[in-house]
Amino acid sequence: MGFADGRRAVGMYTADVSGAERITPHMTRVTFCGDDLTRLPVRGYDQWFRLFLPHPGGVTDFDAVPDHFTFGSYLKYLAAASGTRPPFRNYTIREHRPDAGELDVDFVAHGGSGVAGPWAQRAKAGERVAMIDQGRGFDPIGNTESVLLVGDESALPAIAGILRDLPPERQGVAIIEIPDAADKQELRAPTGVQVRWLVRDDPHARPGVQALEHAREYTPDRPETLHAYLAGEQRLVAESRRHLVASGVPKARISFTGYWKAGRAG
């Protein structure tokens, strides 16, 4: 189920916060729990969902959350009272433990800007959220010999999930740009996949620049058997995709999504 198919997925699930912790300087992990999470489909890799958060005003109308996400259901959501309508953002499942009814989600923590990141940093046990399952963007391709995974810190949870679920014999490279060396995480990955951590260091540097430089230096030996996954800042994704296509990688073998755009709040 790729990005397009995932948008047709149906299923709204509710859960409660059971805990939150800062796992690295720029990443907060929130754990959710609830009976609904025992029936949430386990799709693996970069499974993602729409996360509807408590309204900052103190009263949240979760009845405004649809059970699927289409243009029509989105319009109905917008028609609900703005003073109680839960804000939402898109997030990746970091770990799902369906038998225990638990789910971990990692949030990039960059101070007080944005909606979901600041909420995660102050999340309290017992807070209610809602989720709409949207499938996954990385669909394994049968004749793949190697993978290229590229992203900034916003794509780290997705890349971590893909590395975890790749076949053990898979070969390839994962390029992950992070703001601080302490933001590195222990990742489960096939022994044949090299994980390259790129540290930005300069807080004023544009995110994704280093990752893009390394992506442009990558030229696959057999582009027709490469499966690439590009995620994170929009310029990083667009320019990396352009380079791969010019290197002979078929467009159908490149999964990509621009989470955000540098210089634009959101």
Short mmCIF file of C-alpha atoms in Angstrom, two decimals:
data_model
loop_
_atom_site.label_atom_id
_atom_site.label_comp_id
_atom_site.label_asym_id
_atom_site.label_seq_id
_atom_site.Cartn_x
_atom_site.Cartn_y
_atom_site.Cartn_z
CA MET A 1 0.00 0.00 0.00
CA GLY A 2 1.79 3.12 -1.24
CA PHE A 3 1.07 6.77 -0.55
CA ALA A 4 -1.80 6.94 -3.07
CA ASP A 5 -3.50 3.72 -1.92
CA GLY A 6 -3.06 4.67 1.73
CA ARG A 7 -5.27 7.71 1.33
CA ARG A 8 -8.19 5.35 0.72
CA ALA A 9 -7.65 3.48 3.98
CA VAL A 10 -10.59 3.53 6.37
CA GLY A 11 -10.42 3.48 10.13
CA MET A 12 -10.47 6.01 12.96
CA TYR A 13 -8.87 4.97 16.23
CA THR A 14 -8.68 6.69 19.60
CA ALA A 15 -5.93 6.36 22.19
CA ASP A 16 -4.62 7.97 25.35
CA VAL A 17 -1.16 9.23 26.20
CA SER A 18 0.56 6.86 28.60
CA GLY A 19 3.89 8.66 28.74
CA ALA A 20 6.36 10.97 27.00
CA GLU A 21 10.14 11.30 27.16
CA ARG A 22 12.87 13.30 25.43
CA ILE A 23 14.95 10.53 23.83
CA THR A 24 17.51 12.83 22.14
CA PRO A 25 18.01 16.62 22.20
CA HIS A 26 15.64 17.11 19.25
CA MET A 27 13.27 14.15 19.53
CA THR A 28 10.43 13.44 21.94
CA ARG A 29 8.80 10.01 22.06
CA VAL A 30 5.15 9.80 23.08
CA THR A 31 3.64 6.43 23.90
CA PHE A 32 -0.09 5.93 23.34
CA CYS A 33 -2.27 3.16 24.69
CA GLY A 34 -5.83 1.92 24.27
CA ASP A 35 -7.99 -0.96 23.09
CA ASP A 36 -8.29 0.57 19.61
CA LEU A 37 -4.55 0.08 19.11
CA THR A 38 -5.00 -3.70 19.33
CA ARG A 39 -7.02 -3.57 16.08
CA LEU A 40 -5.00 -0.92 14.25
CA PRO A 41 -3.54 -2.71 11.19
CA VAL A 42 0.17 -3.47 11.39
CA ARG A 43 1.60 -2.45 8.01
CA GLY A 44 5.23 -1.99 9.03
CA TYR A 45 7.93 0.05 7.31
CA ASP A 46 6.91 3.75 7.31
CA GLN A 47 3.26 3.26 8.30
CA TRP A 48 1.74 6.70 8.85
CA PHE A 49 -1.48 8.24 10.06
CA ARG A 50 -3.33 11.51 10.63
CA LEU A 51 -2.94 12.41 14.29
CA PHE A 52 -5.73 14.55 15.79
CA LEU A 53 -4.56 16.33 18.93
CA PRO A 54 -6.37 17.84 21.90
CA HIS A 55 -7.62 21.34 21.13
CA PRO A 56 -5.45 23.91 22.92
CA GLY A 57 -8.61 25.61 24.19
CA GLY A 58 -9.25 22.75 26.59
CA VAL A 59 -12.38 21.20 25.01
CA THR A 60 -12.01 18.86 22.04
CA ASP A 61 -14.76 17.56 19.78
CA PHE A 62 -13.41 14.22 18.57
CA ASP A 63 -16.77 13.59 16.88
CA ALA A 64 -15.43 15.94 14.19
CA VAL A 65 -12.81 13.33 13.22
CA PRO A 66 -13.92 11.29 10.18
CA ASP A 67 -13.29 7.55 9.83
CA HIS A 68 -11.40 8.10 6.56
CA PHE A 69 -9.71 11.04 4.87
CA THR A 70 -11.13 12.23 1.56
CA PHE A 71 -11.91 15.66 0.16
CA GLY A 72 -15.53 15.34 1.28
CA SER A 73 -14.70 14.17 4.80
CA TYR A 74 -12.11 16.94 5.11
CA LEU A 75 -14.76 19.53 4.26
CA LYS A 76 -17.03 18.08 6.96
CA TYR A 77 -14.15 18.28 9.40
CA LEU A 78 -13.62 21.96 8.52
CA ALA A 79 -17.33 22.61 9.06
CA ALA A 80 -17.03 21.61 12.74
CA ALA A 81 -16.67 24.40 15.31
CA SER A 82 -13.13 25.75 15.13
CA GLY A 83 -13.10 26.36 18.88
CA THR A 84 -13.26 22.62 19.64
CA ARG A 85 -12.10 20.99 16.38
CA PRO A 86 -8.93 18.95 17.03
CA PRO A 87 -5.89 20.10 15.02
CA PHE A 88 -4.09 17.35 13.10
CA ARG A 89 -0.71 16.56 11.61
CA ASN A 90 0.74 13.53 9.81
CA TYR A 91 3.03 11.18 11.72
CA THR A 92 4.84 7.86 11.35
CA ILE A 93 4.50 4.93 13.72
CA ARG A 94 7.88 4.34 15.38
CA GLU A 95 6.88 1.09 17.09
CA HIS A 96 3.52 -0.66 17.38
CA ARG A 97 2.86 -3.30 20.05
CA PRO A 98 -0.68 -4.44 19.19
CA ASP A 99 -0.78 -7.23 21.79
CA ALA A 100 -0.23 -4.62 24.51
CA GLY A 101 -2.36 -1.96 22.82
CA GLU A 102 0.63 0.42 22.67
CA LEU A 103 2.15 2.64 20.01
CA ASP A 104 5.22 4.93 20.01
CA VAL A 105 5.45 8.11 17.94
CA ASP A 106 8.58 10.28 17.70
CA PHE A 107 8.13 14.04 17.40
CA VAL A 108 10.85 16.44 16.29
CA ALA A 109 11.31 18.98 19.08
CA HIS A 110 12.37 22.42 17.82
CA GLY A 111 11.31 24.77 20.58
CA GLY A 112 7.83 26.26 20.64
CA SER A 113 7.08 26.57 16.92
CA GLY A 114 4.47 24.44 15.23
CA VAL A 115 1.56 22.46 16.65
CA ALA A 116 2.45 18.83 17.29
CA GLY A 117 6.07 19.22 18.45
CA PRO A 118 5.28 21.64 21.30
CA TRP A 119 2.28 19.51 22.29
CA ALA A 120 4.46 16.38 22.49
CA GLN A 121 6.94 18.15 24.77
CA ARG A 122 4.21 18.88 27.30
CA ALA A 123 1.98 15.83 26.72
CA LYS A 124 0.42 14.41 29.87
CA ALA A 125 -0.74 10.89 30.65
CA GLY A 126 -4.46 10.48 30.00
CA GLU A 127 -4.73 13.00 27.16
CA ARG A 128 -6.95 11.67 24.37
CA VAL A 129 -6.00 11.66 20.67
CA ALA A 130 -7.52 10.23 17.50
CA MET A 131 -5.83 8.65 14.49
CA ILE A 132 -6.76 7.82 10.90
CA ASP A 133 -4.63 5.05 9.43
CA GLN A 134 -3.14 6.02 6.04
CA GLY A 135 -1.11 2.94 5.16
CA ARG A 136 2.53 3.24 4.22
CA GLY A 137 4.57 4.92 1.53
CA PHE A 138 7.35 2.34 1.19
CA ASP A 139 6.03 -0.70 -0.67
CA PRO A 140 8.74 -3.31 -1.28
CA ILE A 141 9.41 -3.96 -4.97
CA GLY A 142 10.02 -7.59 -5.87
CA ASN A 143 13.22 -7.34 -7.92
CA THR A 144 15.00 -4.86 -5.65
CA GLU A 145 18.71 -5.49 -5.14
CA SER A 146 19.57 -2.35 -3.17
CA VAL A 147 17.89 0.56 -1.41
CA LEU A 148 18.70 4.23 -0.96
CA LEU A 149 17.00 5.97 1.95
CA VAL A 150 17.47 9.74 2.31
CA GLY A 151 15.99 12.14 4.84
CA ASP A 152 16.46 14.74 7.56
CA GLU A 153 15.42 14.39 11.20
CA SER A 154 11.73 14.64 10.31
CA ALA A 155 12.15 11.45 8.24
CA LEU A 156 14.14 9.58 10.89
CA PRO A 157 11.15 7.63 12.29
CA ALA A 158 10.13 6.53 8.78
CA ILE A 159 13.66 5.51 7.78
CA ALA A 160 14.07 3.68 11.10
CA GLY A 161 10.89 1.68 10.42
CA ILE A 162 11.98 0.81 6.89
CA LEU A 163 15.42 -0.33 8.05
CA ARG A 164 13.81 -2.45 10.76
CA ASP A 165 11.53 -4.27 8.30
CA LEU A 166 13.83 -4.71 5.29
CA PRO A 167 14.79 -8.29 4.39
CA PRO A 168 18.02 -9.24 6.21
CA GLU A 169 19.84 -9.81 2.91
CA ARG A 170 19.10 -6.32 1.56
CA GLN A 171 22.02 -4.09 0.53
CA GLY A 172 22.06 -0.31 0.36
CA VAL A 173 22.65 3.06 1.98
CA ALA A 174 20.66 5.19 4.41
CA ILE A 175 21.55 8.90 4.57
CA ILE A 176 20.15 10.67 7.63
CA GLU A 177 20.84 14.32 8.44
CA ILE A 178 20.38 15.36 12.07
CA PRO A 179 20.89 18.68 13.91
CA ASP A 180 23.18 17.31 16.63
CA ALA A 181 25.45 14.28 17.05
CA ALA A 182 23.49 13.38 20.17
CA ASP A 183 20.39 12.90 17.98
CA LYS A 184 21.76 9.62 16.63
CA GLN A 185 19.65 6.61 17.51
CA GLU A 186 20.36 2.89 17.68
CA LEU A 187 18.68 1.50 14.57
CA ARG A 188 17.95 -2.10 13.59
CA ALA A 189 19.07 -2.60 9.99
CA PRO A 190 20.33 -5.32 7.65
CA THR A 191 24.09 -5.74 7.92
CA GLY A 192 24.41 -4.87 4.23
CA VAL A 193 22.82 -1.44 4.60
CA GLN A 194 25.25 1.33 5.54
CA VAL A 195 23.76 4.04 7.76
CA ARG A 196 25.41 7.44 7.26
CA TRP A 197 24.69 10.04 9.93
CA LEU A 198 25.28 13.64 8.84
CA VAL A 199 25.45 16.21 11.65
CA ARG A 200 24.31 19.72 10.76
CA ASP A 201 25.86 21.38 13.86
CA ASP A 202 25.11 24.96 12.77
CA PRO A 203 21.59 25.77 14.05
CA HIS A 204 21.21 28.39 11.31
CA ALA A 205 22.10 26.04 8.44
CA ARG A 206 19.30 25.07 6.08
CA PRO A 207 18.14 21.53 6.90
CA GLY A 208 18.70 18.94 4.21
CA VAL A 209 21.68 20.57 2.47
CA GLN A 210 24.21 17.96 3.60
CA ALA A 211 21.85 15.07 2.87
CA LEU A 212 21.25 16.45 -0.61
CA GLU A 213 24.99 16.72 -1.29
CA HIS A 214 25.48 13.07 -0.34
CA ALA A 215 22.45 11.98 -2.36
CA ARG A 216 23.85 13.73 -5.42
CA GLU A 217 27.13 11.85 -4.97
CA TYR A 218 25.29 8.53 -5.04
CA THR A 219 25.15 6.80 -8.42
CA PRO A 220 23.62 3.31 -8.46
CA ASP A 221 25.45 0.56 -10.33
CA ARG A 222 22.14 -1.00 -11.37
CA PRO A 223 19.51 1.77 -11.31
CA GLU A 224 16.81 -0.58 -12.63
CA THR A 225 16.99 -2.63 -9.41
CA LEU A 226 17.26 0.25 -6.91
CA HIS A 227 14.37 1.19 -4.62
CA ALA A 228 14.80 4.74 -3.34
CA TYR A 229 12.91 6.41 -0.50
CA LEU A 230 13.20 10.18 -0.09
CA ALA A 231 11.50 12.10 2.73
CA GLY A 232 11.81 15.30 4.71
CA GLU A 233 12.37 18.90 3.61
CA GLN A 234 10.83 19.51 0.18
CA ARG A 235 13.95 20.75 -1.63
CA LEU A 236 15.96 17.78 -0.36
CA VAL A 237 13.30 15.41 -1.68
CA ALA A 238 12.76 17.12 -5.05
CA GLU A 239 16.45 17.58 -5.90
CA SER A 240 17.38 14.06 -4.79
CA ARG A 241 14.63 12.61 -6.96
CA ARG A 242 15.77 14.70 -9.92
CA HIS A 243 19.32 13.38 -9.53
CA LEU A 244 18.19 9.76 -9.34
CA VAL A 245 16.00 10.03 -12.42
CA ALA A 246 18.92 11.59 -14.30
CA SER A 247 21.04 8.64 -13.11
CA GLY A 248 18.65 6.19 -14.76
CA VAL A 249 16.44 5.17 -11.85
CA PRO A 250 12.86 4.60 -13.10
CA LYS A 251 10.41 7.03 -11.48
CA ALA A 252 8.24 4.12 -10.34
CA ARG A 253 11.13 2.92 -8.17
CA ILE A 254 11.36 6.18 -6.21
CA SER A 255 9.04 6.62 -3.21
CA PHE A 256 9.06 10.22 -2.05
CA THR A 257 7.24 12.67 0.18
CA GLY A 258 8.05 16.25 1.20
CA TYR A 259 7.03 16.64 4.84
CA TRP A 260 7.80 20.33 5.14
CA LYS A 261 9.44 23.33 3.48
CA ALA A 262 12.29 25.34 4.98
CA GLY A 263 11.24 28.89 5.79
CA ARG A 264 7.55 28.05 6.04
CA ALA A 265 5.88 27.52 9.40
CA GLY A 266 3.49 24.64 9.72
#
